Amino acid sequence: MSDWGQGSPGDEFEKKVVEIGKHLKNNFRPKKELLIVIVLLVLGFGVFNSFYEVDTEETGVLLRLGKFAGYTEPGLHFKLPFGIDQVYLVKTGRVLKAEFGFRTVNPGVRTTYTKRGLEEEALTLTGDLNVSDVEWIVQYQVADPFKYVFRIKDPVETIRDLSEAMVRRVIGNSNVSAVLTTERAQLATEIQKDLQKILNDYDIGVRIVTVKFQDVTPPDQVKAAFNEVNEAEQQKESLIFQAREQFNREVPKARGTAKRTLQEAEGYAVERINKARGETDRFLALLTEYHKAPEVTRRRIYLETLEEVLPRLKEIYIMDGDGTGALPLLPLRAETKGGGK
Protein backbone atom coordinates (compact mmCIF):
# COMPACT_ATOMS: atom_id res chain seq x y z
CA MET A 1 0.00 0.00 0.00
CA SER A 2 1.30 3.47 -0.89
CA ASP A 3 0.34 6.99 0.15
CA TRP A 4 -1.95 7.59 -2.81
CA GLY A 5 -3.78 4.27 -3.23
CA GLN A 6 -3.60 0.52 -2.80
CA GLY A 7 -3.31 -2.54 -5.05
CA SER A 8 -5.68 -5.45 -5.48
CA PRO A 9 -6.64 -7.30 -2.27
CA GLY A 10 -5.66 -10.97 -1.89
CA ASP A 11 -1.96 -10.63 -2.77
CA GLU A 12 -0.89 -12.36 0.44
CA PHE A 13 -3.41 -15.12 -0.13
CA GLU A 14 -2.10 -15.65 -3.66
CA LYS A 15 1.45 -16.01 -2.34
CA LYS A 16 0.33 -18.60 0.19
CA VAL A 17 -1.47 -20.59 -2.51
CA VAL A 18 1.67 -20.61 -4.66
CA GLU A 19 3.78 -21.73 -1.71
CA ILE A 20 1.35 -24.55 -0.87
CA GLY A 21 1.34 -25.67 -4.50
CA LYS A 22 5.13 -25.79 -4.59
CA HIS A 23 5.21 -27.72 -1.34
CA LEU A 24 2.71 -30.26 -2.58
CA LYS A 25 4.56 -30.60 -5.86
CA ASN A 26 7.87 -31.29 -4.14
CA ASN A 27 6.59 -33.72 -1.50
CA PHE A 28 3.71 -35.65 -3.09
CA ARG A 29 3.09 -37.52 -6.27
CA PRO A 30 0.23 -36.33 -8.48
CA LYS A 31 -2.99 -37.95 -7.33
CA LYS A 32 -6.63 -37.35 -8.03
CA GLU A 33 -7.24 -36.01 -4.53
CA LEU A 34 -4.32 -33.65 -4.86
CA LEU A 35 -5.63 -32.28 -8.12
CA ILE A 36 -9.03 -31.73 -6.54
CA VAL A 37 -7.46 -29.81 -3.62
CA ILE A 38 -5.45 -27.66 -5.99
CA VAL A 39 -8.50 -26.89 -8.12
CA LEU A 40 -10.55 -26.00 -5.05
CA LEU A 41 -7.79 -23.74 -3.77
CA VAL A 42 -7.51 -22.02 -7.12
CA LEU A 43 -11.28 -21.55 -7.33
CA GLY A 44 -11.40 -20.25 -3.76
CA PHE A 45 -8.62 -17.82 -4.50
CA GLY A 46 -10.40 -16.68 -7.66
CA VAL A 47 -13.68 -16.08 -5.86
CA PHE A 48 -11.98 -14.29 -2.97
CA ASN A 49 -10.00 -12.08 -5.32
CA SER A 50 -12.92 -11.25 -7.63
CA PHE A 51 -14.63 -8.70 -5.39
CA TYR A 52 -13.42 -5.41 -4.06
CA GLU A 53 -15.01 -2.46 -2.26
CA VAL A 54 -14.59 1.25 -3.01
CA ASP A 55 -15.10 3.62 -0.06
CA THR A 56 -17.37 6.68 -0.24
CA GLU A 57 -14.40 9.08 -0.48
CA GLU A 58 -12.52 6.96 -3.04
CA THR A 59 -12.49 6.30 -6.77
CA GLY A 60 -11.19 3.05 -8.18
CA VAL A 61 -8.79 3.08 -11.14
CA LEU A 62 -9.30 -0.21 -13.03
CA LEU A 63 -6.53 -1.70 -15.16
CA ARG A 64 -7.15 -4.75 -17.36
CA LEU A 65 -4.04 -6.55 -18.53
CA GLY A 66 -2.08 -3.42 -17.60
CA LYS A 67 -4.23 -1.02 -19.64
CA PHE A 68 -6.61 1.59 -18.27
CA ALA A 69 -10.18 0.24 -18.35
CA GLY A 70 -12.13 2.93 -16.49
CA TYR A 71 -13.15 4.23 -13.08
CA THR A 72 -15.33 2.57 -10.45
CA GLU A 73 -17.64 4.44 -8.10
CA PRO A 74 -18.09 3.74 -4.36
CA GLY A 75 -19.61 0.37 -3.57
CA LEU A 76 -18.93 -3.36 -4.04
CA HIS A 77 -17.59 -4.35 -7.49
CA PHE A 78 -16.48 -7.45 -9.41
CA LYS A 79 -13.18 -7.82 -11.23
CA LEU A 80 -11.43 -10.56 -13.13
CA PRO A 81 -9.09 -12.53 -10.82
CA PHE A 82 -5.56 -13.88 -11.21
CA GLY A 83 -4.07 -10.46 -11.93
CA ILE A 84 -6.13 -9.83 -15.06
CA ASP A 85 -7.79 -6.81 -13.44
CA GLN A 86 -5.99 -4.54 -11.02
CA VAL A 87 -7.65 -1.79 -9.00
CA TYR A 88 -5.98 1.23 -7.37
CA LEU A 89 -8.05 3.15 -4.83
CA VAL A 90 -7.54 6.94 -4.79
CA LYS A 91 -9.10 9.33 -2.25
CA THR A 92 -10.78 11.79 -4.63
CA GLY A 93 -13.57 12.90 -2.28
CA ARG A 94 -11.24 14.21 0.42
CA VAL A 95 -9.27 17.43 0.56
CA LEU A 96 -5.68 16.40 1.25
CA LYS A 97 -3.29 18.60 3.18
CA ALA A 98 0.46 19.14 3.22
CA GLU A 99 1.95 20.90 6.26
CA PHE A 100 5.21 22.82 6.26
CA GLY A 101 7.13 24.00 9.34
CA PHE A 102 4.86 22.05 11.69
CA ARG A 103 2.96 18.78 11.93
CA THR A 104 -0.43 17.91 13.38
CA VAL A 105 -0.08 15.48 16.28
CA ASN A 106 -3.65 15.02 17.49
CA PRO A 107 -6.40 16.42 15.23
CA GLY A 108 -9.73 17.25 16.80
CA VAL A 109 -11.50 20.02 18.68
CA ARG A 110 -8.26 20.91 20.45
CA THR A 111 -5.72 20.10 17.80
CA THR A 112 -2.13 19.83 18.96
CA TYR A 113 0.88 20.58 16.80
CA THR A 114 4.60 20.07 17.00
CA LYS A 115 7.53 21.98 15.49
CA ARG A 116 10.28 19.73 16.79
CA GLY A 117 12.89 18.98 14.15
CA LEU A 118 11.19 21.22 11.56
CA GLU A 119 13.06 24.46 12.23
CA GLU A 120 15.02 24.36 8.96
CA GLU A 121 11.86 23.67 6.96
CA ALA A 122 10.22 26.80 8.37
CA LEU A 123 13.29 29.04 8.04
CA THR A 124 12.89 31.27 4.95
CA LEU A 125 15.02 34.09 3.52
CA THR A 126 13.20 37.23 2.30
CA GLY A 127 14.17 39.52 -0.54
CA ASP A 128 15.81 42.10 1.76
CA LEU A 129 18.05 39.37 3.28
CA ASN A 130 16.00 38.98 6.46
CA VAL A 131 15.07 35.63 7.95
CA SER A 132 11.58 34.63 9.05
CA ASP A 133 9.93 31.46 10.33
CA VAL A 134 7.10 30.61 7.93
CA GLU A 135 4.51 27.90 8.60
CA TRP A 136 2.01 27.19 5.86
CA ILE A 137 -0.38 24.56 4.57
CA VAL A 138 -1.31 23.48 1.05
CA GLN A 139 -4.71 21.87 0.54
CA TYR A 140 -5.31 19.98 -2.69
CA GLN A 141 -7.73 17.51 -4.24
CA VAL A 142 -7.26 14.73 -6.77
CA ALA A 143 -9.09 15.76 -9.94
CA ASP A 144 -7.93 12.90 -12.21
CA PRO A 145 -7.16 9.63 -10.34
CA PHE A 146 -5.46 7.93 -13.31
CA LYS A 147 -3.01 10.79 -13.85
CA TYR A 148 -2.43 11.07 -10.11
CA VAL A 149 -1.44 7.39 -9.89
CA PHE A 150 0.48 6.84 -13.11
CA ARG A 151 1.81 10.19 -14.36
CA ILE A 152 4.44 10.50 -11.66
CA LYS A 153 6.12 8.13 -9.24
CA ASP A 154 5.44 9.91 -5.94
CA PRO A 155 2.81 12.65 -6.34
CA VAL A 156 2.70 13.51 -2.61
CA GLU A 157 6.40 14.31 -2.40
CA THR A 158 6.25 16.08 -5.75
CA ILE A 159 3.51 18.39 -4.49
CA ARG A 160 5.48 19.05 -1.30
CA ASP A 161 8.67 19.87 -3.20
CA LEU A 162 6.90 22.17 -5.65
CA SER A 163 4.99 23.92 -2.85
CA GLU A 164 8.15 24.58 -0.89
CA ALA A 165 9.92 25.86 -3.99
CA MET A 166 7.06 28.25 -4.82
CA VAL A 167 6.85 29.61 -1.27
CA ARG A 168 10.58 30.24 -1.04
CA ARG A 169 10.62 31.91 -4.47
CA VAL A 170 7.72 34.28 -3.74
CA ILE A 171 8.92 35.16 -0.23
CA GLY A 172 12.45 35.54 -1.57
CA ASN A 173 11.16 38.27 -3.90
CA SER A 174 9.36 40.16 -1.10
CA ASN A 175 10.58 42.24 1.81
CA VAL A 176 10.21 41.07 5.38
CA SER A 177 7.62 43.71 6.37
CA ALA A 178 5.28 42.57 3.59
CA VAL A 179 5.63 38.94 4.66
CA LEU A 180 5.04 39.66 8.34
CA THR A 181 2.28 42.28 8.12
CA THR A 182 0.06 43.52 5.31
CA GLU A 183 0.65 41.43 2.15
CA ARG A 184 0.44 37.91 3.57
CA ALA A 185 -2.89 37.04 1.91
CA GLN A 186 -1.76 38.49 -1.43
CA LEU A 187 1.43 36.41 -1.36
CA ALA A 188 -0.56 33.25 -0.58
CA THR A 189 -2.81 33.90 -3.58
CA GLU A 190 0.21 34.39 -5.84
CA ILE A 191 1.77 31.13 -4.58
CA GLN A 192 -1.48 29.25 -5.23
CA LYS A 193 -1.68 30.49 -8.83
CA ASP A 194 1.97 29.68 -9.60
CA LEU A 195 1.75 26.24 -7.98
CA GLN A 196 -1.40 25.36 -9.91
CA LYS A 197 0.23 26.45 -13.17
CA ILE A 198 3.24 24.18 -12.61
CA LEU A 199 1.05 21.22 -11.61
CA ASN A 200 -0.98 21.75 -14.79
CA ASP A 201 2.26 21.63 -16.77
CA TYR A 202 3.16 18.35 -15.01
CA ASP A 203 -0.39 17.09 -15.82
CA ILE A 204 -0.73 14.94 -12.70
CA GLY A 205 -4.46 15.55 -12.14
CA VAL A 206 -4.25 17.69 -8.97
CA ARG A 207 -6.27 20.82 -8.13
CA ILE A 208 -4.97 23.22 -5.49
CA VAL A 209 -7.76 24.22 -3.11
CA THR A 210 -5.92 26.80 -1.06
CA VAL A 211 -2.52 27.95 0.15
CA LYS A 212 -2.58 29.52 3.59
CA PHE A 213 0.10 30.90 5.87
CA GLN A 214 -0.52 29.36 9.26
CA ASP A 215 1.99 31.50 11.14
CA VAL A 216 4.72 33.90 10.07
CA THR A 217 7.06 35.11 12.80
CA PRO A 218 10.56 36.54 12.97
CA PRO A 219 13.32 34.53 14.65
CA ASP A 220 13.47 34.73 18.43
CA GLN A 221 16.58 36.93 18.34
CA VAL A 222 14.76 39.81 16.62
CA LYS A 223 11.15 39.07 17.53
CA ALA A 224 10.83 42.07 19.88
CA ALA A 225 11.94 44.53 17.19
CA PHE A 226 9.58 43.07 14.62
CA ASN A 227 6.69 43.20 17.08
CA GLU A 228 7.34 46.92 17.49
CA VAL A 229 7.30 47.34 13.72
CA ASN A 230 4.02 45.45 13.53
CA GLU A 231 2.47 47.65 16.22
CA ALA A 232 3.64 50.75 14.36
CA GLU A 233 2.06 49.47 11.14
CA GLN A 234 -1.23 48.82 12.93
CA GLN A 235 -1.14 52.27 14.50
CA LYS A 236 -0.50 53.82 11.10
CA GLU A 237 -3.46 51.97 9.60
CA SER A 238 -5.63 53.13 12.52
CA LEU A 239 -4.62 56.77 12.03
CA ILE A 240 -5.26 56.53 8.29
CA PHE A 241 -8.71 55.12 9.00
CA GLN A 242 -9.48 57.94 11.44
CA ALA A 243 -8.28 60.55 8.95
CA ARG A 244 -10.47 59.08 6.22
CA GLU A 245 -13.43 59.04 8.57
CA GLN A 246 -12.93 62.72 9.43
CA PHE A 247 -12.42 63.54 5.76
CA ASN A 248 -15.70 61.82 4.85
CA ARG A 249 -17.45 63.79 7.58
CA GLU A 250 -15.99 67.29 7.07
CA VAL A 251 -15.62 67.52 3.31
CA PRO A 252 -19.30 66.85 2.46
CA LYS A 253 -20.29 69.33 5.17
CA ALA A 254 -18.00 72.03 3.72
CA ARG A 255 -19.26 71.30 0.22
CA GLY A 256 -22.85 71.67 1.41
CA THR A 257 -22.07 74.99 3.10
CA ALA A 258 -20.30 76.27 -0.02
CA LYS A 259 -23.20 75.21 -2.22
CA ARG A 260 -25.70 76.95 0.05
CA THR A 261 -23.60 80.15 0.07
CA LEU A 262 -23.41 80.12 -3.73
CA GLN A 263 -27.17 79.65 -3.98
CA GLU A 264 -27.78 82.54 -1.57
CA ALA A 265 -25.39 84.75 -3.55
CA GLU A 266 -27.09 83.82 -6.81
CA GLY A 267 -30.49 84.58 -5.27
CA TYR A 268 -29.27 87.96 -3.97
CA ALA A 269 -27.82 88.80 -7.40
CA VAL A 270 -31.11 87.94 -9.11
CA GLU A 271 -32.99 90.05 -6.57
CA ARG A 272 -30.72 93.08 -7.07
CA ILE A 273 -30.88 92.77 -10.85
CA ASN A 274 -34.68 92.53 -10.85
CA LYS A 275 -34.92 95.50 -8.48
CA ALA A 276 -32.56 97.56 -10.66
CA ARG A 277 -34.54 96.68 -13.75
CA GLY A 278 -37.76 97.69 -11.99
CA GLU A 279 -36.27 101.05 -10.95
CA THR A 280 -35.04 101.59 -14.49
CA ASP A 281 -38.42 100.80 -15.99
CA ARG A 282 -40.14 103.12 -13.49
CA PHE A 283 -37.69 105.94 -14.24
CA LEU A 284 -38.12 105.52 -18.00
CA ALA A 285 -41.92 105.58 -17.62
CA LEU A 286 -41.65 108.71 -15.48
CA LEU A 287 -39.34 110.31 -18.04
CA THR A 288 -41.86 109.62 -20.77
CA GLU A 289 -44.61 111.33 -18.75
CA TYR A 290 -42.26 114.23 -17.98
CA HIS A 291 -41.67 114.86 -21.67
CA LYS A 292 -45.41 114.95 -22.21
CA ALA A 293 -46.19 117.40 -19.35
CA PRO A 294 -43.07 118.73 -17.63
CA GLU A 295 -44.72 121.10 -15.12
CA VAL A 296 -47.44 118.74 -14.03
CA THR A 297 -45.00 115.86 -13.71
CA ARG A 298 -42.54 117.99 -11.73
CA ARG A 299 -45.26 119.04 -9.27
CA ARG A 300 -46.54 115.48 -8.94
CA ILE A 301 -43.05 114.23 -8.17
CA TYR A 302 -42.66 116.98 -5.60
CA LEU A 303 -45.93 116.13 -3.87
CA GLU A 304 -45.23 112.38 -3.90
CA THR A 305 -41.83 113.04 -2.33
CA LEU A 306 -43.39 115.18 0.42
CA GLU A 307 -45.95 112.45 1.08
CA GLU A 308 -43.13 110.00 1.60
CA VAL A 309 -40.83 112.28 3.64
CA LEU A 310 -43.17 114.26 5.89
CA PRO A 311 -44.60 111.30 7.87
CA ARG A 312 -41.07 110.46 8.99
CA LEU A 313 -40.47 113.89 10.61
CA LYS A 314 -41.23 114.60 14.27
CA GLU A 315 -41.60 118.40 13.90
CA ILE A 316 -42.55 120.47 10.87
CA TYR A 317 -41.91 124.24 10.53
CA ILE A 318 -43.47 126.23 7.74
CA MET A 319 -41.68 129.57 7.24
CA ASP A 320 -42.87 132.55 5.26
CA GLY A 321 -40.43 133.21 2.51
CA ASP A 322 -40.94 136.99 2.78
CA GLY A 323 -40.50 137.09 6.57
CA THR A 324 -37.31 138.04 8.34
CA GLY A 325 -37.30 135.09 10.72
CA ALA A 326 -38.99 133.55 13.71
CA LEU A 327 -39.74 135.62 16.81
CA PRO A 328 -36.97 135.23 19.46
CA LEU A 329 -39.41 134.31 22.21
CA LEU A 330 -41.44 131.88 20.20
CA PRO A 331 -40.93 128.35 21.64
CA LEU A 332 -40.05 126.54 18.45
CA ARG A 333 -39.41 123.16 20.06
CA ALA A 334 -41.78 121.27 22.26
CA GLU A 335 -40.44 120.00 25.54
CA THR A 336 -39.32 116.42 25.42
CA LYS A 337 -39.11 113.92 28.19
CA GLY A 338 -36.21 114.57 30.56
CA GLY A 339 -36.46 118.36 30.29
CA GLY A 340 -34.58 118.71 27.01
CA LYS A 341 -35.64 121.36 24.53
XYZ file of C-alpha atoms in Angstrom:
341
model
C 0.000 0.000 0.000
C 1.295 3.471 -0.887
C 0.342 6.993 0.155
C -1.949 7.593 -2.808
C -3.780 4.273 -3.235
C -3.601 0.519 -2.797
C -3.310 -2.541 -5.051
C -5.682 -5.445 -5.482
C -6.645 -7.305 -2.270
C -5.657 -10.966 -1.892
C -1.961 -10.635 -2.771
C -0.893 -12.356 0.441
C -3.413 -15.116 -0.134
C -2.095 -15.654 -3.658
C 1.455 -16.010 -2.345
C 0.326 -18.598 0.187
C -1.471 -20.593 -2.505
C 1.666 -20.609 -4.657
C 3.784 -21.731 -1.708
C 1.349 -24.555 -0.868
C 1.341 -25.672 -4.499
C 5.130 -25.791 -4.595
C 5.212 -27.719 -1.340
C 2.706 -30.258 -2.585
C 4.563 -30.603 -5.856
C 7.867 -31.287 -4.144
C 6.588 -33.719 -1.501
C 3.711 -35.653 -3.091
C 3.085 -37.521 -6.274
C 0.227 -36.329 -8.479
C -2.989 -37.948 -7.327
C -6.629 -37.352 -8.025
C -7.245 -36.012 -4.529
C -4.319 -33.652 -4.861
C -5.634 -32.278 -8.124
C -9.030 -31.734 -6.537
C -7.462 -29.812 -3.623
C -5.450 -27.658 -5.993
C -8.501 -26.890 -8.122
C -10.549 -26.004 -5.054
C -7.785 -23.744 -3.772
C -7.512 -22.015 -7.121
C -11.278 -21.553 -7.326
C -11.395 -20.252 -3.761
C -8.624 -17.823 -4.496
C -10.401 -16.676 -7.665
C -13.679 -16.076 -5.860
C -11.975 -14.292 -2.967
C -9.997 -12.080 -5.323
C -12.920 -11.248 -7.630
C -14.632 -8.704 -5.389
C -13.417 -5.408 -4.058
C -15.006 -2.459 -2.262
C -14.593 1.251 -3.010
C -15.097 3.623 -0.058
C -17.367 6.683 -0.237
C -14.397 9.077 -0.482
C -12.518 6.965 -3.042
C -12.487 6.305 -6.771
C -11.189 3.054 -8.184
C -8.795 3.081 -11.140
C -9.297 -0.205 -13.029
C -6.533 -1.703 -15.163
C -7.149 -4.746 -17.358
C -4.039 -6.546 -18.533
C -2.083 -3.424 -17.598
C -4.227 -1.016 -19.636
C -6.607 1.586 -18.272
C -10.182 0.238 -18.350
C -12.135 2.932 -16.493
C -13.148 4.227 -13.081
C -15.333 2.571 -10.447
C -17.641 4.436 -8.098
C -18.087 3.743 -4.362
C -19.605 0.368 -3.567
C -18.927 -3.363 -4.045
C -17.588 -4.354 -7.487
C -16.479 -7.452 -9.410
C -13.180 -7.825 -11.234
C -11.430 -10.559 -13.128
C -9.093 -12.531 -10.823
C -5.565 -13.881 -11.209
C -4.072 -10.463 -11.925
C -6.128 -9.832 -15.061
C -7.788 -6.805 -13.444
C -5.994 -4.544 -11.016
C -7.650 -1.790 -8.997
C -5.981 1.230 -7.373
C -8.053 3.154 -4.835
C -7.540 6.941 -4.791
C -9.100 9.333 -2.248
C -10.779 11.787 -4.626
C -13.570 12.900 -2.276
C -11.238 14.208 0.422
C -9.268 17.435 0.555
C -5.679 16.405 1.253
C -3.290 18.601 3.177
C 0.460 19.142 3.216
C 1.947 20.899 6.259
C 5.213 22.820 6.261
C 7.131 23.998 9.340
C 4.861 22.051 11.692
C 2.965 18.776 11.932
C -0.431 17.910 13.377
C -0.078 15.484 16.281
C -3.651 15.018 17.491
C -6.400 16.417 15.235
C -9.730 17.254 16.804
C -11.499 20.024 18.682
C -8.260 20.912 20.453
C -5.716 20.098 17.803
C -2.133 19.826 18.961
C 0.885 20.583 16.797
C 4.605 20.074 16.995
C 7.533 21.977 15.486
C 10.282 19.730 16.792
C 12.887 18.978 14.154
C 11.192 21.216 11.559
C 13.056 24.461 12.230
C 15.018 24.360 8.964
C 11.865 23.665 6.957
C 10.216 26.801 8.366
C 13.285 29.041 8.035
C 12.890 31.267 4.950
C 15.015 34.085 3.523
C 13.201 37.225 2.299
C 14.169 39.519 -0.535
C 15.810 42.095 1.762
C 18.045 39.370 3.275
C 16.000 38.983 6.456
C 15.075 35.630 7.947
C 11.584 34.630 9.051
C 9.932 31.455 10.333
C 7.100 30.608 7.933
C 4.514 27.899 8.604
C 2.007 27.192 5.861
C -0.380 24.556 4.571
C -1.315 23.485 1.050
C -4.715 21.867 0.538
C -5.308 19.979 -2.693
C -7.726 17.512 -4.239
C -7.262 14.734 -6.774
C -9.092 15.763 -9.944
C -7.931 12.901 -12.207
C -7.160 9.630 -10.341
C -5.462 7.927 -13.311
C -3.008 10.787 -13.852
C -2.430 11.074 -10.111
C -1.441 7.393 -9.890
C 0.483 6.841 -13.106
C 1.811 10.194 -14.360
C 4.438 10.499 -11.655
C 6.119 8.133 -9.242
C 5.441 9.915 -5.945
C 2.807 12.653 -6.335
C 2.701 13.513 -2.611
C 6.402 14.306 -2.395
C 6.254 16.080 -5.750
C 3.513 18.392 -4.486
C 5.480 19.050 -1.305
C 8.674 19.869 -3.203
C 6.899 22.172 -5.651
C 4.988 23.918 -2.854
C 8.145 24.578 -0.887
C 9.922 25.856 -3.988
C 7.058 28.250 -4.818
C 6.845 29.615 -1.274
C 10.579 30.239 -1.041
C 10.618 31.911 -4.465
C 7.719 34.280 -3.744
C 8.923 35.157 -0.233
C 12.454 35.540 -1.570
C 11.160 38.272 -3.903
C 9.358 40.161 -1.096
C 10.584 42.243 1.813
C 10.206 41.073 5.375
C 7.624 43.708 6.372
C 5.280 42.566 3.592
C 5.630 38.942 4.656
C 5.037 39.664 8.342
C 2.282 42.277 8.122
C 0.058 43.523 5.315
C 0.651 41.433 2.148
C 0.441 37.911 3.568
C -2.889 37.040 1.911
C -1.764 38.493 -1.430
C 1.432 36.410 -1.360
C -0.565 33.249 -0.578
C -2.813 33.896 -3.581
C 0.209 34.388 -5.837
C 1.767 31.134 -4.583
C -1.477 29.248 -5.230
C -1.682 30.488 -8.834
C 1.970 29.684 -9.595
C 1.749 26.243 -7.977
C -1.405 25.364 -9.911
C 0.231 26.451 -13.173
C 3.238 24.184 -12.611
C 1.050 21.223 -11.614
C -0.981 21.749 -14.786
C 2.257 21.626 -16.767
C 3.159 18.354 -15.010
C -0.391 17.093 -15.815
C -0.730 14.937 -12.699
C -4.463 15.553 -12.136
C -4.254 17.690 -8.968
C -6.271 20.819 -8.131
C -4.968 23.222 -5.494
C -7.760 24.224 -3.113
C -5.917 26.803 -1.061
C -2.517 27.949 0.155
C -2.577 29.519 3.594
C 0.103 30.903 5.867
C -0.518 29.357 9.264
C 1.995 31.496 11.140
C 4.724 33.899 10.069
C 7.062 35.113 12.805
C 10.563 36.540 12.974
C 13.323 34.526 14.653
C 13.465 34.733 18.430
C 16.578 36.931 18.337
C 14.763 39.809 16.617
C 11.155 39.067 17.529
C 10.831 42.067 19.882
C 11.940 44.530 17.188
C 9.585 43.069 14.619
C 6.692 43.205 17.082
C 7.339 46.924 17.491
C 7.304 47.341 13.720
C 4.021 45.446 13.534
C 2.473 47.649 16.222
C 3.642 50.752 14.359
C 2.057 49.475 11.143
C -1.226 48.819 12.934
C -1.144 52.275 14.503
C -0.501 53.816 11.096
C -3.460 51.972 9.603
C -5.627 53.128 12.518
C -4.618 56.770 12.029
C -5.260 56.531 8.293
C -8.712 55.118 9.004
C -9.481 57.937 11.443
C -8.280 60.554 8.952
C -10.467 59.080 6.220
C -13.430 59.035 8.574
C -12.934 62.719 9.434
C -12.424 63.544 5.756
C -15.697 61.817 4.846
C -17.452 63.787 7.581
C -15.987 67.290 7.072
C -15.615 67.519 3.309
C -19.300 66.850 2.459
C -20.287 69.329 5.174
C -18.004 72.026 3.716
C -19.257 71.299 0.215
C -22.850 71.673 1.412
C -22.069 74.993 3.101
C -20.300 76.275 -0.021
C -23.198 75.205 -2.223
C -25.702 76.947 0.054
C -23.601 80.147 0.068
C -23.411 80.125 -3.727
C -27.166 79.645 -3.983
C -27.775 82.536 -1.566
C -25.391 84.748 -3.555
C -27.088 83.816 -6.806
C -30.492 84.577 -5.265
C -29.265 87.957 -3.974
C -27.823 88.798 -7.396
C -31.112 87.939 -9.113
C -32.995 90.053 -6.565
C -30.724 93.079 -7.068
C -30.880 92.772 -10.848
C -34.677 92.531 -10.849
C -34.919 95.504 -8.483
C -32.559 97.556 -10.657
C -34.540 96.676 -13.745
C -37.758 97.694 -11.990
C -36.271 101.049 -10.945
C -35.037 101.588 -14.487
C -38.420 100.805 -15.995
C -40.135 103.119 -13.490
C -37.693 105.940 -14.244
C -38.118 105.520 -17.998
C -41.918 105.580 -17.619
C -41.648 108.715 -15.482
C -39.340 110.306 -18.042
C -41.864 109.621 -20.767
C -44.611 111.330 -18.751
C -42.255 114.229 -17.978
C -41.670 114.856 -21.673
C -45.411 114.953 -22.206
C -46.189 117.404 -19.347
C -43.074 118.727 -17.626
C -44.721 121.104 -15.123
C -47.438 118.740 -14.030
C -45.000 115.865 -13.709
C -42.544 117.987 -11.733
C -45.263 119.037 -9.271
C -46.538 115.480 -8.943
C -43.050 114.230 -8.167
C -42.659 116.983 -5.597
C -45.930 116.130 -3.873
C -45.228 112.383 -3.899
C -41.829 113.036 -2.332
C -43.391 115.177 0.419
C -45.955 112.454 1.083
C -43.125 110.004 1.599
C -40.828 112.275 3.642
C -43.167 114.264 5.893
C -44.601 111.303 7.865
C -41.065 110.456 8.995
C -40.472 113.889 10.609
C -41.226 114.603 14.275
C -41.598 118.397 13.899
C -42.545 120.473 10.874
C -41.913 124.238 10.535
C -43.471 126.232 7.738
C -41.682 129.570 7.242
C -42.872 132.545 5.264
C -40.431 133.212 2.506
C -40.937 136.991 2.782
C -40.504 137.089 6.572
C -37.310 138.040 8.339
C -37.299 135.094 10.719
C -38.990 133.546 13.712
C -39.740 135.616 16.806
C -36.967 135.225 19.465
C -39.406 134.306 22.206
C -41.435 131.879 20.202
C -40.933 128.350 21.644
C -40.051 126.540 18.454
C -39.406 123.155 20.064
C -41.779 121.270 22.261
C -40.437 119.998 25.540
C -39.315 116.422 25.420
C -39.107 113.917 28.187
C -36.211 114.566 30.558
C -36.461 118.362 30.291
C -34.580 118.706 27.008
C -35.641 121.359 24.531
